[in-house]
Short mmCIF file of C-alpha atoms in Angstrom, two decimals:
data_model
loop_
_atom_site.label_atom_id
_atom_site.label_comp_id
_atom_site.label_asym_id
_atom_site.label_seq_id
_atom_site.Cartn_x
_atom_site.Cartn_y
_atom_site.Cartn_z
CA UNK A 1 -33.11 -9.05 -3.62
CA UNK A 2 -31.99 -9.19 0.23
CA UNK A 3 -28.90 -6.69 0.86
CA UNK A 4 -27.29 -9.62 2.87
CA UNK A 5 -26.97 -11.66 -0.58
CA UNK A 6 -24.32 -8.75 -1.66
CA UNK A 7 -22.82 -9.14 1.34
CA UNK A 8 -22.57 -12.84 1.04
CA UNK A 9 -20.90 -12.21 -2.39
CA UNK A 10 -18.42 -9.83 -0.92
CA UNK A 11 -17.35 -12.05 1.87
CA UNK A 12 -16.25 -14.43 -0.87
CA UNK A 13 -13.85 -11.91 -2.02
CA UNK A 14 -12.24 -11.08 0.91
CA UNK A 15 -9.80 -14.44 1.16
CA UNK A 16 -8.91 -13.16 -2.48
CA UNK A 17 -7.86 -9.74 -0.67
CA UNK A 18 -5.88 -11.60 2.28
CA UNK A 19 -3.94 -13.96 -0.26
CA UNK A 20 -3.17 -10.75 -2.23
CA UNK A 21 -1.58 -9.13 1.18
CA UNK A 22 0.23 -12.01 1.84
CA UNK A 23 2.08 -12.34 -1.76
CA UNK A 24 2.83 -8.28 -1.54
CA UNK A 25 4.38 -9.09 1.99
CA UNK A 26 6.35 -11.85 1.21
CA UNK A 27 7.68 -9.50 -2.22
CA UNK A 28 8.37 -6.72 0.63
CA UNK A 29 10.33 -9.09 3.54
CA UNK A 30 12.50 -10.93 0.06
CA UNK A 31 12.72 -7.90 -1.96
CA UNK A 32 16.49 -7.83 -3.64
CA UNK A 33 16.85 -4.13 -3.24
CA UNK A 34 15.33 -1.34 -1.11
CA UNK A 35 12.74 0.22 -3.91
CA UNK A 36 11.55 -3.16 -4.07
CA UNK A 37 10.53 -3.37 -0.89
CA UNK A 38 9.27 0.21 -0.84
CA UNK A 39 6.87 -0.24 -4.06
CA UNK A 40 5.53 -3.56 -2.48
CA UNK A 41 4.69 -1.81 0.77
CA UNK A 42 3.32 1.48 -1.29
CA UNK A 43 0.83 -0.99 -3.13
CA UNK A 44 -0.16 -3.23 -0.03
CA UNK A 45 -1.09 0.03 1.56
CA UNK A 46 -3.32 1.53 -1.21
CA UNK A 47 -5.28 -1.95 -1.72
CA UNK A 48 -5.18 -2.13 2.15
CA UNK A 49 -7.04 1.64 2.33
CA UNK A 50 -9.33 -0.56 -0.14
CA UNK A 51 -10.03 -3.19 2.08
CA UNK A 52 -10.20 -0.98 4.75
CA UNK A 53 -13.70 1.05 3.31
CA UNK A 54 -14.75 -2.20 2.29
CA UNK A 55 -14.41 -4.13 5.85
CA UNK A 56 -15.83 -0.45 7.10
CA UNK A 57 -19.00 -0.83 5.72
CA UNK A 58 -19.03 -5.07 6.64
CA UNK A 59 -18.80 -4.12 10.04
CA UNK A 60 -21.31 -1.38 10.35
CA UNK A 61 -18.97 1.34 11.82
CA UNK A 62 -18.71 4.57 9.55
CA UNK A 63 -16.30 5.79 11.56
CA UNK A 64 -13.58 3.47 10.66
CA UNK A 65 -13.34 5.06 6.97
CA UNK A 66 -11.18 7.64 8.14
CA UNK A 67 -8.68 5.37 8.67
CA UNK A 68 -7.91 5.12 5.38
CA UNK A 69 -7.84 8.53 4.00
CA UNK A 70 -4.64 8.66 6.19
CA UNK A 71 -3.25 5.55 5.57
CA UNK A 72 -3.31 6.60 1.84
CA UNK A 73 -1.70 9.87 2.39
CA UNK A 74 1.12 9.12 5.19
CA UNK A 75 2.31 5.79 2.79
CA UNK A 76 2.90 8.34 -0.09
CA UNK A 77 4.90 10.55 2.47
CA UNK A 78 7.43 7.11 3.01
CA UNK A 79 7.74 6.63 -1.05
CA UNK A 80 8.86 10.34 -1.07
CA UNK A 81 11.24 10.28 1.46
CA UNK A 82 12.94 7.13 0.40
CA UNK A 83 13.35 8.59 -3.26
CA UNK A 84 14.55 11.71 -1.93
CA UNK A 85 16.97 9.74 0.42
CA UNK A 86 18.22 7.77 -2.81
CA UNK A 87 18.55 11.12 -5.02
CA UNK A 88 20.58 12.99 -2.66
CA UNK A 89 23.22 9.71 -2.48
CA UNK A 90 23.62 9.84 -5.99
CA UNK A 91 23.74 14.02 -5.90
CA UNK A 92 27.05 13.09 -3.38
CA UNK A 93 25.78 15.15 -0.59
CA UNK B 1 -39.49 2.65 1.23
CA UNK B 2 -40.90 3.15 -2.18
CA UNK B 3 -40.26 0.91 -5.31
CA UNK B 4 -38.08 3.18 -7.17
CA UNK B 5 -35.81 3.89 -4.15
CA UNK B 6 -35.34 0.61 -3.42
CA UNK B 7 -34.51 -0.28 -7.43
CA UNK B 8 -32.03 2.53 -7.01
CA UNK B 9 -30.31 1.16 -4.08
CA UNK B 10 -30.25 -2.39 -5.89
CA UNK B 11 -28.83 -1.10 -8.58
CA UNK B 12 -25.95 0.74 -6.82
CA UNK B 13 -25.50 -2.56 -4.96
CA UNK B 14 -24.99 -4.79 -7.95
CA UNK B 15 -22.56 -2.18 -9.39
CA UNK B 16 -20.51 -2.05 -6.16
CA UNK B 17 -20.72 -5.63 -5.58
CA UNK B 18 -19.26 -6.42 -8.95
CA UNK B 19 -16.74 -3.58 -9.09
CA UNK B 20 -15.44 -4.39 -5.73
CA UNK B 21 -15.04 -8.57 -7.03
CA UNK B 22 -13.27 -6.83 -9.91
CA UNK B 23 -10.68 -5.11 -7.60
CA UNK B 24 -10.00 -8.46 -5.64
CA UNK B 25 -9.26 -10.29 -8.83
CA UNK B 26 -6.81 -7.55 -10.28
CA UNK B 27 -5.41 -7.32 -6.89
CA UNK B 28 -4.56 -10.70 -6.78
CA UNK B 29 -3.23 -10.86 -10.14
CA UNK B 30 -1.08 -7.89 -9.20
CA UNK B 31 0.58 -9.60 -5.87
CA UNK B 32 1.31 -12.86 -8.50
CA UNK B 33 3.22 -10.19 -10.57
CA UNK B 34 4.80 -8.47 -7.99
CA UNK B 35 6.46 -11.65 -6.59
CA UNK B 36 7.16 -13.62 -10.07
CA UNK B 37 8.57 -10.79 -12.23
CA UNK B 38 12.42 -10.30 -12.19
CA UNK B 39 13.29 -7.03 -11.37
CA UNK B 40 12.15 -3.68 -10.16
CA UNK B 41 11.66 -1.50 -13.44
CA UNK B 42 9.03 -4.57 -14.32
CA UNK B 43 7.45 -4.77 -11.03
CA UNK B 44 6.14 -1.41 -11.35
CA UNK B 45 4.14 -2.55 -14.26
CA UNK B 46 2.32 -4.61 -11.58
CA UNK B 47 2.38 -2.09 -9.20
CA UNK B 48 0.06 -0.09 -11.59
CA UNK B 49 -2.42 -2.94 -11.94
CA UNK B 50 -2.30 -3.04 -7.85
CA UNK B 51 -3.01 0.66 -7.56
CA UNK B 52 -5.58 1.89 -10.12
CA UNK B 53 -7.59 -1.58 -10.52
CA UNK B 54 -6.88 -3.21 -7.55
CA UNK B 55 -7.78 0.19 -5.08
CA UNK B 56 -9.05 2.94 -7.12
CA UNK B 57 -11.64 0.84 -8.63
CA UNK B 58 -12.99 -1.17 -5.07
CA UNK B 59 -12.97 2.17 -3.54
CA UNK B 60 -15.67 3.47 -6.11
CA UNK B 61 -17.56 0.16 -5.68
CA UNK B 62 -17.42 0.51 -2.07
CA UNK B 63 -18.36 4.33 -2.28
CA UNK B 64 -21.49 2.84 -4.61
CA UNK B 65 -21.96 -0.06 -2.35
CA UNK B 66 -22.64 2.05 0.91
CA UNK B 67 -24.91 4.38 -1.38
CA UNK B 68 -27.09 1.95 -1.81
CA UNK B 69 -26.57 0.09 1.69
CA UNK B 70 -29.80 1.05 3.75
CA UNK B 71 -28.73 -0.37 7.25
CA UNK B 72 -26.06 2.08 7.37
CA UNK B 73 -28.50 4.48 8.14
CA UNK B 74 -28.29 8.30 7.32
CA UNK B 75 -23.90 7.40 7.72
CA UNK B 76 -23.67 6.11 4.48
CA UNK B 77 -23.10 9.19 2.82
CA UNK B 78 -20.17 9.53 5.17
CA UNK B 79 -18.77 6.42 4.21
CA UNK B 80 -19.50 7.03 0.65
CA UNK B 81 -17.76 10.37 0.34
CA UNK B 82 -14.69 9.20 2.62
CA UNK B 83 -14.73 6.29 -0.09
CA UNK B 84 -14.78 8.64 -2.95
CA UNK B 85 -12.07 10.88 -1.65
CA UNK B 86 -9.64 8.18 -1.02
CA UNK B 87 -10.15 6.66 -4.47
CA UNK B 88 -9.25 10.15 -6.07
CA UNK B 89 -6.43 10.86 -3.66
CA UNK B 90 -5.12 7.07 -4.90
CA UNK B 91 -5.53 8.19 -8.33
CA UNK B 92 -3.11 11.13 -7.38
CA UNK B 93 -0.68 10.04 -5.46
CA UNK B 94 -0.36 6.18 -6.84
CA UNK B 95 1.41 7.34 -10.08
CA UNK B 96 3.08 9.99 -8.77
CA UNK B 97 4.84 7.54 -5.36
CA UNK B 98 5.82 4.94 -8.32
CA UNK B 99 7.76 7.85 -10.40
CA UNK B 100 9.30 9.24 -7.88
CA UNK B 101 10.97 5.94 -6.55
CA UNK B 102 11.54 4.79 -10.36
CA UNK B 103 13.48 7.77 -11.03
CA UNK B 104 15.40 7.67 -7.81
CA UNK B 105 16.09 4.29 -8.30
CA UNK B 106 17.73 4.72 -12.02
CA UNK B 107 19.47 8.21 -10.90
CA UNK B 108 21.02 6.03 -7.83
CA UNK B 109 21.40 3.20 -9.71
CA UNK B 110 19.71 0.99 -6.55
CA UNK B 111 18.17 -1.40 -9.21
CA UNK B 112 19.68 -2.36 -12.48
CA UNK B 113 17.44 -1.93 -15.83
CA UNK B 114 17.94 -5.50 -16.87
CA UNK B 115 16.10 -6.25 -20.06
CA UNK B 116 17.40 -3.52 -21.56
CA UNK B 117 18.11 -2.32 -25.18
CA UNK B 118 18.66 1.20 -26.05
CA UNK B 119 19.26 3.70 -23.11
CA UNK B 120 18.57 7.08 -24.32
CA UNK B 121 18.36 8.94 -20.89
CA UNK B 122 21.89 7.94 -19.90
CA UNK B 123 22.85 9.91 -22.85
CA UNK B 124 20.59 12.54 -22.40
CA UNK B 125 21.86 13.16 -18.72
CA UNK B 126 25.44 13.03 -19.73
CA UNK B 127 24.77 15.41 -22.11
CA UNK B 128 22.86 17.63 -19.55
CA UNK B 129 26.35 17.15 -17.51
CA UNK B 130 28.52 18.21 -20.46
CA UNK B 131 26.39 21.24 -21.01
CA UNK C 1 -20.12 -20.03 4.34
CA UNK C 2 -17.24 -18.25 6.30
CA UNK C 3 -18.46 -15.83 9.06
CA UNK C 4 -17.12 -12.00 8.95
CA UNK C 5 -15.61 -12.99 12.36
CA UNK C 6 -13.53 -15.94 11.31
CA UNK C 7 -12.28 -13.97 8.60
CA UNK C 8 -11.53 -10.92 10.99
CA UNK C 9 -9.35 -13.27 13.30
CA UNK C 10 -7.65 -14.85 10.16
CA UNK C 11 -6.76 -11.72 9.13
CA UNK C 12 -5.50 -10.52 12.19
CA UNK C 13 -3.08 -14.14 13.25
CA UNK C 14 -1.68 -12.79 9.50
CA UNK C 15 -0.68 -9.51 10.12
CA UNK C 16 0.33 -10.61 13.62
CA UNK C 17 2.65 -12.72 11.84
CA UNK C 18 4.49 -10.41 9.00
CA UNK C 19 4.61 -7.82 12.30
CA UNK C 20 6.83 -10.20 14.17
CA UNK C 21 8.91 -11.47 10.66
CA UNK C 22 9.08 -7.46 9.84
CA UNK C 23 10.51 -6.41 13.15
CA UNK C 24 12.96 -9.80 13.53
CA UNK C 25 14.31 -8.83 10.55
CA UNK C 26 14.77 -5.04 11.16
CA UNK C 27 16.26 -5.76 14.59
CA UNK C 28 18.72 -7.91 12.98
CA UNK C 29 19.30 -5.89 9.71
CA UNK C 30 22.79 -4.60 9.44
CA UNK C 31 21.76 -1.85 6.38
CA UNK C 32 19.80 0.81 8.17
CA UNK C 33 17.53 1.72 5.31
CA UNK C 34 16.52 -1.66 5.06
CA UNK C 35 15.72 -1.73 8.57
CA UNK C 36 13.57 1.53 8.15
CA UNK C 37 11.59 -0.39 5.40
CA UNK C 38 11.20 -3.36 7.28
CA UNK C 39 9.78 -0.77 10.29
CA UNK C 40 7.63 0.72 7.88
CA UNK C 41 6.03 -2.83 7.07
CA UNK C 42 5.82 -3.66 10.89
CA UNK C 43 3.71 0.12 11.64
CA UNK C 44 1.23 -0.75 8.79
CA UNK C 45 0.80 -4.38 9.90
CA UNK C 46 -0.07 -2.67 13.42
CA UNK C 47 -2.21 -0.10 11.74
CA UNK C 48 -4.46 -2.84 10.51
CA UNK C 49 -4.80 -4.49 13.85
CA UNK C 50 -5.23 -1.50 15.65
CA UNK C 51 -8.48 -0.88 12.61
CA UNK C 52 -9.58 -4.59 13.24
CA UNK C 53 -9.76 -4.07 17.29
CA UNK C 54 -12.20 -1.26 16.65
CA UNK C 55 -9.61 1.23 17.57
CA UNK C 56 -9.75 3.99 15.04
CA UNK C 57 -8.34 6.82 16.89
CA UNK C 58 -5.21 5.19 18.35
CA UNK C 59 -4.99 4.22 14.15
CA UNK C 60 -5.25 7.57 13.25
CA UNK C 61 -2.74 8.48 15.44
CA UNK C 62 -0.07 5.82 14.96
CA UNK C 63 -0.05 5.94 11.59
CA UNK C 64 1.18 9.53 11.11
CA UNK C 65 4.14 8.82 14.08
CA UNK C 66 4.88 5.38 12.72
CA UNK C 67 4.31 5.50 9.14
CA UNK C 68 5.32 9.00 8.48
CA UNK C 69 7.54 11.03 10.96
CA UNK C 70 9.50 8.27 12.52
CA UNK C 71 11.03 6.67 9.03
CA UNK C 72 11.76 10.30 8.14
CA UNK C 73 13.61 11.35 10.79
CA UNK C 74 15.42 8.07 10.95
CA UNK C 75 16.09 8.81 7.14
CA UNK C 76 17.21 12.48 8.15
CA UNK C 77 19.81 11.01 10.58
CA UNK C 78 21.20 8.18 8.66
CA UNK C 79 22.13 10.37 5.98
CA UNK C 80 23.98 12.39 8.58
CA UNK C 81 25.88 9.76 9.51
CA UNK C 82 26.73 6.35 7.84
CA UNK C 83 24.41 3.82 6.49
CA UNK C 84 25.78 0.35 7.28
CA UNK C 85 25.96 -0.28 10.86
CA UNK C 86 29.22 -1.80 11.37
CA UNK C 87 32.98 -1.24 13.20
CA UNK C 88 33.92 2.08 13.75
CA UNK C 89 35.73 4.23 11.08
CA UNK C 90 34.35 1.78 8.40
CA UNK C 91 33.36 4.20 5.16
CA UNK C 92 29.62 4.32 3.83
CA UNK C 93 28.98 1.07 1.86
CA UNK C 94 28.97 0.96 -1.84
CA UNK C 95 24.97 0.19 -1.96
CA UNK C 96 24.87 -1.66 -4.87
CA UNK C 97 27.24 0.59 -7.03
#
């Protein structure tokens, strides 16, 4: 089988990812409370890291994979910052 | 390229494509759940689906696919290694972040735990304060 | 059959719209913590744009600064001052208590 066949199958999967990102962004914008928005951005970024790895294969430029690692690490930092802020407010600091 | 190597490459690409497609479907399901679920503590379930099935599985699939994709040349091992590292980082960091956020939003009452029958944690927290 | 280029341009348009909405909401928002969260969404969208425009070096620098350090500094600042942006001397917002 030709490798371009598998690439075509992945090309059909890309619009599904785009729809998922749109829905995550809608929840991140709408989110009634702050943890909702942060959770939506968090999940969206982890999925985005996966999508970036797939795109770096499709673009045939391997250097692009480094962005996925950095994004997954720093979004976790955003999570911890917001959690720390909410908890410190409860302690009455 | 001999025949057996090509066979291994094709098997790797089939497995990788399947995992990427499964990840896409899980992503769609998780995002619909994230949009439709009623409040924050229920949405944590959708975040779990989106993190493990929607990010960890397609990253491993991308690693398999890159390992079998001969058009990338020798750099395909670089792509595969990077994808595996990202996958295991997400496997560690995603649940930790979700738990930290859930604990903070419970303790600071930023989100109300709505479908709640019995709250054992608040009693324990009160006991801890009294001691 | 949709080509990869068309999908890339579609993704760029989508992230541009998301970043525009997030920036608008971050400017208008009175609750400063929500503004930081919107700003993080905008930073994520810009990261995708840098990635799709084939500038991974810019993206590698932009992610730690705009997603990591900038919300940390702003959250530290908001913790030291007031959460709700309003008139002078107002008490700290109830924050859903």
